[in-house]
Coordinates of C-alpha atoms in Angstrom, one line a residue:
M1 CA 33.1 -11.2 -50.0
R2 CA 32.1 -8.3 -47.7
L3 CA 28.4 -8.9 -47.2
A4 CA 26.5 -12.1 -46.5
C5 CA 22.7 -11.6 -46.5
L6 CA 21.1 -14.9 -45.5
G7 CA 17.8 -13.6 -44.0
H8 CA 14.6 -15.5 -44.6
C9 CA 16.6 -18.5 -46.0
S10 CA 15.3 -21.2 -43.7
L11 CA 18.8 -22.3 -42.8
N12 CA 19.3 -25.4 -40.8
T13 CA 22.1 -25.8 -38.3
K14 CA 24.2 -28.1 -40.6
V15 CA 24.0 -25.6 -43.5
L16 CA 24.8 -22.8 -41.2
A17 CA 27.8 -24.6 -39.7
A18 CA 29.2 -25.4 -43.1
T19 CA 28.7 -21.9 -44.3
L20 CA 30.4 -20.4 -41.3
Q21 CA 33.3 -22.8 -41.3
Q22 CA 34.3 -21.7 -44.7
G23 CA 35.1 -18.4 -43.1
S24 CA 36.0 -15.1 -44.8
P25 CA 38.5 -12.6 -43.5
A26 CA 36.9 -10.0 -45.6
L27 CA 33.3 -10.6 -44.4
Q28 CA 32.0 -7.4 -42.8
M29 CA 28.3 -7.9 -42.5
L30 CA 26.5 -11.2 -41.6
D31 CA 22.7 -11.1 -41.7
L32 CA 21.0 -14.3 -40.4
S33 CA 17.7 -12.7 -39.4
N34 CA 14.4 -14.5 -39.7
N35 CA 15.8 -18.0 -39.9
E36 CA 14.8 -19.5 -36.6
I37 CA 18.3 -21.0 -36.1
G38 CA 17.5 -21.5 -32.5
A39 CA 20.0 -22.2 -29.7
Q40 CA 21.8 -24.9 -31.7
G41 CA 22.4 -22.5 -34.6
A42 CA 23.6 -19.8 -32.2
L43 CA 26.0 -22.4 -30.7
K44 CA 27.4 -23.1 -34.2
L45 CA 27.8 -19.3 -34.8
A46 CA 29.5 -18.8 -31.5
A47 CA 32.0 -21.5 -32.3
A48 CA 32.8 -19.9 -35.7
L49 CA 33.2 -16.5 -34.0
E50 CA 35.4 -17.9 -31.3
Q51 CA 37.6 -19.8 -33.7
G52 CA 38.3 -16.7 -35.7
F53 CA 36.5 -17.5 -38.9
L54 CA 35.1 -14.0 -39.2
P55 CA 37.9 -11.6 -38.0
G56 CA 36.7 -8.6 -39.9
L57 CA 33.0 -8.8 -38.8
Q58 CA 31.4 -5.4 -38.4
T59 CA 27.7 -6.1 -38.4
L60 CA 25.9 -9.1 -37.0
H61 CA 22.1 -9.4 -37.4
L62 CA 20.3 -12.2 -35.6
G63 CA 16.7 -10.9 -35.3
C64 CA 13.8 -13.4 -35.2
N65 CA 15.8 -16.5 -34.6
K66 CA 14.6 -17.8 -31.3
I67 CA 18.1 -18.2 -30.0
G68 CA 17.0 -18.0 -26.4
E69 CA 19.1 -17.7 -23.2
K70 CA 21.4 -20.6 -24.0
G71 CA 22.1 -19.3 -27.5
A72 CA 22.7 -15.8 -26.2
Q73 CA 25.0 -17.1 -23.5
A74 CA 27.1 -19.0 -26.1
L75 CA 27.4 -15.9 -28.3
A76 CA 28.3 -13.8 -25.4
G77 CA 31.1 -16.1 -24.5
A78 CA 32.4 -16.0 -28.1
L79 CA 32.3 -12.2 -28.1
E80 CA 34.1 -12.1 -24.8
R81 CA 36.9 -14.5 -25.7
G82 CA 37.2 -13.6 -29.4
S83 CA 38.7 -10.4 -31.0
F84 CA 36.3 -8.1 -32.8
P85 CA 37.9 -4.7 -33.1
A86 CA 35.7 -3.8 -36.1
L87 CA 32.3 -4.9 -34.7
R88 CA 29.8 -2.0 -35.0
V89 CA 26.3 -3.5 -34.9
V90 CA 24.9 -6.3 -32.7
D91 CA 21.2 -7.4 -32.4
Q92 CA 19.8 -10.5 -30.8
N93 CA 16.4 -11.9 -29.9
E94 CA 14.4 -13.7 -27.2
I95 CA 17.5 -13.8 -25.0
G96 CA 15.7 -13.2 -21.7
V97 CA 17.2 -11.9 -18.5
R98 CA 20.1 -14.4 -18.3
G99 CA 21.0 -13.9 -22.0
A100 CA 21.1 -10.1 -21.4
Q101 CA 23.3 -10.6 -18.3
A102 CA 25.7 -12.8 -20.2
L103 CA 25.9 -10.3 -23.1
A104 CA 26.5 -7.5 -20.6
V105 CA 29.5 -9.5 -19.1
A106 CA 30.9 -10.1 -22.6
L107 CA 30.6 -6.4 -23.5
G108 CA 32.3 -5.4 -20.3
R109 CA 35.2 -7.8 -20.6
G110 CA 35.7 -7.7 -24.3
S111 CA 37.0 -4.9 -26.5
F112 CA 34.5 -3.2 -28.8
P113 CA 36.0 0.2 -29.6
V114 CA 33.8 0.9 -32.7
L115 CA 30.5 -0.6 -31.5
Q116 CA 27.8 1.8 -32.9
T117 CA 24.5 0.0 -32.5
L118 CA 23.2 -2.3 -29.7
S119 CA 19.8 -3.5 -30.5
L120 CA 17.9 -5.8 -28.1
R121 CA 14.3 -5.2 -29.1
K122 CA 11.7 -7.7 -27.9
N123 CA 14.0 -9.8 -25.8
E124 CA 12.2 -9.8 -22.5
I125 CA 15.4 -8.7 -20.7
R126 CA 13.3 -7.2 -18.0
E127 CA 14.7 -5.3 -15.0
G128 CA 17.5 -7.7 -14.3
G129 CA 18.8 -7.6 -17.9
A130 CA 18.5 -3.8 -18.1
K131 CA 20.5 -3.4 -14.8
A132 CA 23.3 -5.7 -16.1
L133 CA 23.6 -3.8 -19.3
A134 CA 23.4 -0.5 -17.5
A135 CA 26.3 -1.5 -15.3
T136 CA 28.4 -2.5 -18.3
L137 CA 27.6 0.7 -20.1
E138 CA 28.5 2.8 -17.1
R139 CA 31.9 1.1 -16.5
G140 CA 32.9 0.4 -20.1
S141 CA 34.2 2.5 -22.9
F142 CA 31.6 2.9 -25.7
L143 CA 32.8 6.1 -27.3
A144 CA 31.4 5.1 -30.7
L145 CA 27.9 4.0 -29.5
R146 CA 25.3 5.8 -31.6
A147 CA 22.1 3.8 -31.1
L148 CA 20.7 2.0 -28.1
H149 CA 17.5 0.1 -28.9
L150 CA 15.8 -1.7 -26.0
S151 CA 12.1 -1.4 -26.8
W152 CA 9.5 -4.0 -25.7
N153 CA 11.6 -5.5 -22.9
M154 CA 9.5 -4.8 -19.8
I155 CA 12.4 -3.2 -18.0
E156 CA 10.0 -1.1 -15.9
A157 CA 10.9 1.8 -13.7
Q158 CA 13.9 0.3 -12.0
G159 CA 15.4 -0.8 -15.3
A160 CA 15.0 2.8 -16.6
Q161 CA 16.5 4.2 -13.5
A162 CA 19.6 2.0 -13.9
L163 CA 19.9 3.1 -17.6
A164 CA 19.6 6.7 -16.5
D165 CA 22.4 6.3 -14.0
A166 CA 24.5 4.7 -16.7
L167 CA 23.8 7.6 -19.0
E168 CA 24.7 10.0 -16.3
W169 CA 28.0 8.5 -15.2
G170 CA 29.2 6.9 -18.4
S171 CA 30.7 8.6 -21.5
Y172 CA 28.7 8.4 -24.8
P173 CA 29.9 11.3 -27.0
A174 CA 28.4 9.7 -30.1
L175 CA 24.9 8.7 -28.8
Q176 CA 22.2 9.7 -31.2
E177 CA 19.3 7.3 -30.7
L178 CA 17.6 6.1 -27.6
D179 CA 14.6 3.8 -28.0
L180 CA 12.9 2.5 -24.9
E181 CA 9.3 2.1 -26.3
S182 CA 6.9 -0.1 -24.5
N183 CA 8.8 -0.9 -21.3
T184 CA 6.3 0.3 -18.7
I185 CA 8.8 2.6 -17.2
G186 CA 6.1 4.8 -15.7
E187 CA 6.4 8.1 -14.0
L188 CA 9.4 7.2 -12.0
G189 CA 11.4 5.9 -15.0
A190 CA 10.5 9.0 -17.0
R191 CA 11.6 11.3 -14.2
A192 CA 15.0 9.5 -13.9
L193 CA 15.6 9.7 -17.6
A194 CA 14.5 13.3 -17.8
A195 CA 17.1 14.3 -15.2
V196 CA 19.8 13.0 -17.5
L197 CA 18.4 13.9 -20.9
G198 CA 18.4 17.6 -20.0
R199 CA 22.2 17.6 -19.7
R200 CA 24.1 18.9 -22.7
S201 CA 26.5 15.9 -22.9
I202 CA 23.5 13.8 -23.9
S203 CA 21.1 16.2 -25.5
F204 CA 23.5 18.0 -27.9
R205 CA 23.8 15.0 -30.3
L206 CA 20.5 13.2 -29.7
K207 CA 18.5 12.7 -32.9
V208 CA 15.8 10.2 -31.9
L209 CA 14.1 9.7 -28.5
N210 CA 11.3 7.1 -28.3
L211 CA 9.5 6.7 -25.0
G212 CA 6.1 5.7 -26.5
M213 CA 3.8 3.3 -24.7
N214 CA 5.4 3.6 -21.3
E215 CA 2.6 4.9 -19.0
I216 CA 4.6 7.9 -18.0
G217 CA 1.4 9.9 -17.2
V218 CA 1.1 13.6 -16.6
Q219 CA 4.0 13.8 -14.1
G220 CA 6.3 12.0 -16.4
A221 CA 5.4 14.3 -19.2
L222 CA 6.1 17.3 -17.0
A223 CA 9.5 15.9 -16.1
L224 CA 10.4 15.4 -19.8
A225 CA 9.1 18.9 -20.6
G226 CA 11.6 20.2 -18.0
A227 CA 14.4 18.3 -19.7
L228 CA 13.5 19.6 -23.1
E229 CA 13.5 23.1 -21.8
R230 CA 16.8 22.8 -20.0
G231 CA 18.8 20.9 -22.6
S232 CA 20.1 21.8 -26.0
F233 CA 18.7 19.6 -28.8
P234 CA 19.9 21.1 -32.1
Q235 CA 19.8 17.7 -33.8
L236 CA 16.7 16.1 -32.4
R237 CA 14.5 15.1 -35.3
A238 CA 12.1 12.6 -33.8
L239 CA 10.3 12.6 -30.5
H240 CA 7.8 9.7 -29.9
L241 CA 5.6 9.8 -26.9
M242 CA 2.4 8.1 -28.1
A243 CA 0.1 6.3 -25.8
N244 CA 1.4 7.6 -22.5
A245 CA -1.7 9.1 -20.9
I246 CA -0.1 12.5 -20.7
E247 CA -3.4 14.2 -21.2
E248 CA -3.9 18.0 -21.7
Q249 CA -1.7 19.1 -18.9
G250 CA 1.3 17.0 -20.0
A251 CA 0.8 17.9 -23.6
Q252 CA 0.7 21.6 -22.9
A253 CA 3.9 21.4 -20.8
L254 CA 5.7 19.5 -23.6
V255 CA 4.6 22.0 -26.3
L256 CA 5.6 25.0 -24.2
A257 CA 9.0 23.4 -23.6
L258 CA 9.4 22.7 -27.3
E259 CA 8.5 26.3 -28.1
R260 CA 10.9 27.8 -25.5
G261 CA 13.8 25.7 -26.7
S262 CA 15.4 25.3 -30.1
F263 CA 14.6 22.3 -32.2
P264 CA 15.6 23.2 -35.8
A265 CA 15.9 19.6 -37.0
M266 CA 12.6 18.4 -35.6
R267 CA 10.7 16.3 -38.2
E268 CA 8.5 14.0 -36.2
L269 CA 6.5 14.5 -33.0
S270 CA 4.2 11.7 -32.1
L271 CA 1.6 12.5 -29.4
S272 CA -1.1 10.2 -30.6
K273 CA -3.4 8.3 -28.2
N274 CA -2.8 10.5 -25.3
K275 CA -6.2 12.0 -24.5
I276 CA -4.9 15.4 -25.3
G277 CA -8.2 17.0 -26.5
A278 CA -8.9 20.2 -28.3
L279 CA -7.3 22.6 -25.8
A280 CA -3.9 21.0 -25.9
A281 CA -4.2 20.9 -29.7
Q282 CA -4.7 24.6 -29.7
V283 CA -1.6 25.1 -27.5
L284 CA 0.5 23.0 -29.9
A285 CA -0.8 24.8 -32.9
G286 CA 0.3 28.1 -31.3
A287 CA 3.8 26.9 -30.8
L288 CA 4.1 25.7 -34.3
Q289 CA 2.6 28.9 -35.7
R290 CA 5.2 31.0 -33.9
G291 CA 7.9 29.0 -35.7
S292 CA 9.3 27.3 -32.6
L293 CA 8.9 23.8 -34.0
P294 CA 10.0 23.6 -37.6
A295 CA 8.8 20.0 -38.1
L296 CA 6.3 19.0 -35.4
Q297 CA 3.1 17.0 -35.0
G298 CA 0.0 18.1 -32.9
A299 CA -3.6 19.8 -32.8
Q300 CA -5.0 23.1 -31.1
V301 CA -1.6 23.4 -29.4
L302 CA -0.2 22.6 -32.8
A303 CA -2.5 24.9 -34.6
A304 CA -1.5 28.3 -33.2
A305 CA 2.1 27.5 -33.8
L306 CA 1.9 26.1 -37.2
G307 CA 0.3 29.1 -38.8
R308 CA 2.8 31.7 -37.8
G309 CA 6.0 30.0 -38.7
S310 CA 7.9 28.3 -41.5
F311 CA 8.2 24.5 -41.1
S312 CA 10.4 23.5 -44.0
A313 CA 11.6 20.3 -42.4
L314 CA 8.2 18.9 -41.2
Q315 CA 7.5 15.6 -42.9
T316 CA 5.1 13.8 -40.5
L317 CA 2.2 15.2 -38.5
N318 CA 0.6 12.4 -36.4
F319 CA -2.2 13.4 -34.0
G320 CA -4.4 10.4 -34.3
G321 CA -6.6 9.1 -31.5
N322 CA -6.7 12.3 -29.4
G323 CA -10.3 13.3 -29.6
I324 CA -9.6 16.9 -30.7
G325 CA -13.1 17.3 -32.2
A326 CA -14.2 20.0 -34.6
Q327 CA -12.7 22.8 -32.5
G328 CA -9.2 21.2 -32.5
A329 CA -9.4 20.4 -36.2
Q330 CA -10.4 24.0 -37.0
A331 CA -7.5 25.3 -35.0
L332 CA -5.1 22.9 -36.7
A333 CA -6.6 23.7 -40.1
G334 CA -6.0 27.4 -39.6
A335 CA -2.4 26.8 -38.7
L336 CA -1.9 24.6 -41.8
E337 CA -3.4 27.3 -44.0
R338 CA -1.3 30.1 -42.7
G339 CA 2.0 28.2 -42.3
S340 CA 4.5 26.9 -44.8
F341 CA 4.9 23.1 -45.2
P342 CA 6.8 22.3 -48.3
S343 CA 8.1 19.0 -47.0
L344 CA 5.0 17.6 -45.2
Q345 CA 4.5 14.1 -46.5
T346 CA 2.1 12.5 -43.9
L347 CA -0.9 13.9 -42.1
H348 CA -2.6 11.4 -39.7
L349 CA -5.8 12.6 -37.9
R350 CA -7.6 9.3 -37.5
T351 CA -10.2 8.8 -34.7
N352 CA -10.6 12.4 -33.7
A353 CA -14.3 13.0 -34.1
I354 CA -13.6 16.1 -36.2
G355 CA -17.0 15.8 -38.0
D356 CA -18.2 17.8 -41.0
Q357 CA -17.0 21.2 -39.5
G358 CA -13.5 19.9 -38.9
A359 CA -13.3 18.3 -42.4
Q360 CA -14.6 21.5 -44.0
A361 CA -12.0 23.6 -42.2
L362 CA -9.3 21.1 -43.2
G363 CA -10.4 21.1 -46.8
I364 CA -10.2 24.8 -47.0
A365 CA -6.7 24.7 -45.4
L366 CA -5.5 22.1 -47.9
E367 CA -6.9 24.0 -50.8
R368 CA -5.5 27.4 -49.8
G369 CA -2.2 26.3 -48.4
S370 CA 0.7 24.7 -50.2
F371 CA 1.4 21.0 -49.7
P372 CA 3.4 19.8 -52.8
A373 CA 4.9 16.8 -51.0
L374 CA 1.8 15.5 -49.1
Q375 CA 1.6 11.7 -49.9
T376 CA -0.6 10.3 -47.1
L377 CA -3.9 11.8 -45.7
T378 CA -5.6 9.7 -43.0
L379 CA -9.0 10.7 -41.7
W380 CA -10.3 7.3 -40.8
N381 CA -13.1 7.2 -38.2
N382 CA -13.9 10.9 -37.8
E383 CA -17.7 11.1 -38.1
I384 CA -17.3 12.9 -41.5
G385 CA -20.6 13.2 -43.4
A386 CA -21.5 14.3 -46.9
Q387 CA -20.7 18.0 -46.3
G388 CA -17.2 17.1 -45.1
A389 CA -16.6 14.8 -48.0
Q390 CA -17.8 17.5 -50.4
A391 CA -15.2 19.9 -48.9
L392 CA -12.4 17.4 -49.3
A393 CA -13.6 16.6 -52.9
A394 CA -13.1 20.2 -53.8
V395 CA -9.5 20.0 -52.7
L396 CA -8.9 16.9 -54.8
E397 CA -10.6 18.5 -57.9
Q398 CA -8.5 21.6 -57.7
G399 CA -5.3 19.5 -57.8
S400 CA -4.0 20.9 -54.5
L401 CA -2.4 17.6 -53.6
P402 CA -0.3 16.6 -56.6
A403 CA 1.8 14.0 -54.7
L404 CA -1.1 12.2 -52.9
Q405 CA -0.5 8.5 -52.8
M406 CA -2.9 7.3 -50.0
L407 CA -6.3 8.7 -49.0
D408 CA -8.1 7.1 -46.1
L409 CA -11.6 8.2 -45.4
G410 CA -12.8 4.8 -44.1
K411 CA -15.3 4.4 -41.3
N412 CA -17.0 7.8 -41.8
E413 CA -20.5 8.7 -42.8
I414 CA -20.1 10.2 -46.3
G415 CA -23.1 8.3 -47.7
V416 CA -24.3 8.5 -51.3
Q417 CA -23.9 12.3 -51.7
G418 CA -20.4 12.3 -50.3
A419 CA -19.4 9.4 -52.6
Q420 CA -20.8 11.2 -55.6
A421 CA -18.9 14.4 -54.7
L422 CA -15.7 12.5 -54.4
A423 CA -16.3 10.6 -57.6
A424 CA -16.9 13.8 -59.5
A425 CA -13.7 15.2 -58.2
L426 CA -11.8 12.0 -59.0
E427 CA -13.3 12.0 -62.5
R428 CA -12.3 15.6 -63.3
G429 CA -8.9 15.6 -61.6
S430 CA -5.6 14.0 -62.3
F431 CA -4.2 11.5 -59.8
S432 CA -1.2 10.0 -61.4
A433 CA 0.5 9.3 -58.0
L434 CA -2.5 7.8 -56.1
L435 CA -1.7 4.2 -55.0
D436 CA -4.3 3.5 -52.2
L437 CA -7.9 4.7 -51.9
R438 CA -9.9 3.7 -48.8
L439 CA -13.6 4.4 -48.4
S440 CA -14.7 1.4 -46.4
G441 CA -17.7 1.7 -44.0
N442 CA -19.3 4.8 -45.4
G443 CA -22.7 3.6 -46.6
I444 CA -22.2 4.8 -50.2
R445 CA -24.7 2.2 -51.4
E446 CA -25.4 1.4 -55.1
E447 CA -25.5 5.0 -56.3
G448 CA -22.2 5.8 -54.7
A449 CA -20.5 2.8 -56.2
E450 CA -21.9 3.6 -59.6
A451 CA -20.5 7.1 -59.4
L452 CA -17.1 5.8 -58.3
A453 CA -17.1 3.2 -61.1
A454 CA -17.7 6.0 -63.7
A455 CA -14.7 7.9 -62.2
L456 CA -12.5 4.8 -62.4
K457 CA -13.5 4.1 -65.9
R458 CA -12.1 7.5 -67.0
G459 CA -8.6 6.1 -66.4
S460 CA -7.0 8.8 -64.3
F461 CA -5.5 6.3 -61.9
P462 CA -2.5 4.7 -63.6
A463 CA -0.8 3.9 -60.3
L464 CA -3.8 2.8 -58.2
Q465 CA -2.9 -0.5 -56.5
T466 CA -5.4 -0.8 -53.7
L467 CA -9.1 0.1 -53.5
N468 CA -11.1 -0.6 -50.4
L469 CA -14.9 -0.3 -50.6
G470 CA -15.7 -2.8 -47.9
G471 CA -18.9 -2.4 -45.7
N472 CA -20.7 0.0 -48.1
E473 CA -23.9 -2.0 -49.1
I474 CA -23.2 -1.6 -52.8
R475 CA -25.0 -4.9 -53.6
E476 CA -25.4 -6.4 -57.0
R477 CA -26.0 -3.2 -58.8
G478 CA -22.8 -1.6 -57.5
A479 CA -20.8 -4.8 -58.2
R480 CA -22.1 -4.8 -61.9
A481 CA -21.1 -1.1 -62.3
L482 CA -17.6 -1.8 -61.0
A483 CA -17.2 -4.9 -63.1
A484 CA -18.2 -3.0 -66.3
A485 CA -16.0 0.0 -65.5
L486 CA -12.9 -2.1 -64.7
R487 CA -13.2 -4.7 -67.5
K488 CA -10.9 -2.8 -69.8
R489 CA -8.4 -2.3 -67.0
P490 CA -8.4 1.5 -66.7
C491 CA -6.4 1.0 -63.5
P492 CA -3.6 -1.2 -64.8
A493 CA -1.7 -1.4 -61.5
L494 CA -4.7 -2.5 -59.4
R495 CA -3.8 -5.5 -57.3
S496 CA -6.2 -5.5 -54.4
L497 CA -10.0 -4.8 -54.2
T498 CA -11.8 -5.1 -50.9
L499 CA -15.6 -5.6 -51.0
W500 CA -16.5 -7.4 -47.8
H501 CA -19.9 -6.8 -46.2
N502 CA -21.5 -5.4 -49.4
G503 CA -24.4 -7.9 -50.0
I504 CA -22.9 -9.0 -53.3
K505 CA -24.3 -12.3 -54.5
E506 CA -22.8 -15.0 -56.7
E507 CA -23.6 -13.3 -60.0
G508 CA -21.9 -10.0 -59.0
R509 CA -18.9 -11.9 -57.7
L510 CA -18.4 -13.8 -60.9
M511 CA -18.7 -10.7 -63.0
L512 CA -16.0 -8.9 -60.9
E513 CA -13.7 -11.9 -60.9
A514 CA -14.0 -12.2 -64.7
S515 CA -13.3 -8.5 -65.2
L516 CA -10.3 -8.5 -62.9
P517 CA -8.1 -11.5 -63.4
G518 CA -5.0 -11.4 -61.3
V519 CA -6.6 -9.0 -58.8
A520 CA -7.0 -10.2 -55.2
I521 CA -10.6 -9.6 -54.2
D522 CA -11.4 -9.7 -50.5
W523 CA -15.1 -10.7 -50.1

């Protein structure tokens, strides 16, 4: 037996001990995640490891087990005293500062020549744990280490500085992924990391860099921009900097750095929730349009760049929560229309106040451009009214998005006319791939619900699983229309129907429940 996947099995310590004591010299992967084995279970596992029951172990998954500091210390001791020449992946949970310090000692004293992944997400290792791990990484030999995941650990600026020193003075020729999301590293931590990331020894093989939710601010963004411009990142495919308060100045610096450098593998750039605004969106658009960022995410900064280049690798464009407004959306739309995006699968523009003008521009871009792979379009909470909905409906009717699986127009203002336009497009088009349609909070009322019911009755949605019409005031009349339309199951895959805050009374509820046995209805 090479693999033992025991995740979500509710193992107690006795069962775990009996299982481990059987041993298996051929066992390579042991997954005990999501079992809440606790400290006692970790002690049993540590004993099995130390006694040599699992000599060929390569991968050890212990996520979501509440092993705590004591459990981590026991496992660390086993790793230190045992022999694990094949161990490649280690993850633990809730180990705290002392657990991280014990693990650091074990890693420093033991021999792990092929260790590839060290994952300590959500462990509250804080500054002390980060410093201990950094010291071990700096002094040890981790030539095979590919992924270091330390997100959600509150390591703060000093912890980040210690890791930066370790990256600078240690040797990591295989390092590809660095995930430090949500650690409050701030401007100082970002500066320390930026000084190291710009060096070819780190940048050349780096594929994923996640510094999201770290409060790096404008100055931290400027430092990272300098690193991106100085370094060589031929393999970087994902850069996550969401929710960092980088604002327009930081966003512009980052985009210019990306444009001046070479990032042929870039597929994901997340700058969401950064208060970037329309101006920075235009800057990013310009960079994308000039072909500098073959797979990026952004808005007016994004727009100018997107339209002039070819972005065959771009799969995800996430610019949600940036307040780009109609102007930023228009710039982005122009870039999308002029560029080439054969691989684009996801476009997130939620909470940007693009309004009807932005939606109309986006609709034109989607209709005139080529987006054969687009699966997810999210425009939630954008102040889109009937005119914007009509423009988007035209795109749907023309069949410009053949792969579309999820359309989210929730929390807008499309009203009755917008719903009727969408319904007409849905009725006349073909949507064999559509899985999820979200139109909540749009005030479509009874008339809009009736129009949508007629479209659903036509049966062009064989794959539709989720329909969200919550908060639309469709009332009894709308409920009856939906019940009648769906009675013969024109949407055979439907599993979830959301109808909260619609003023539907008992009669309407009973009709819908009778028409849709087996469908979960959220009232």
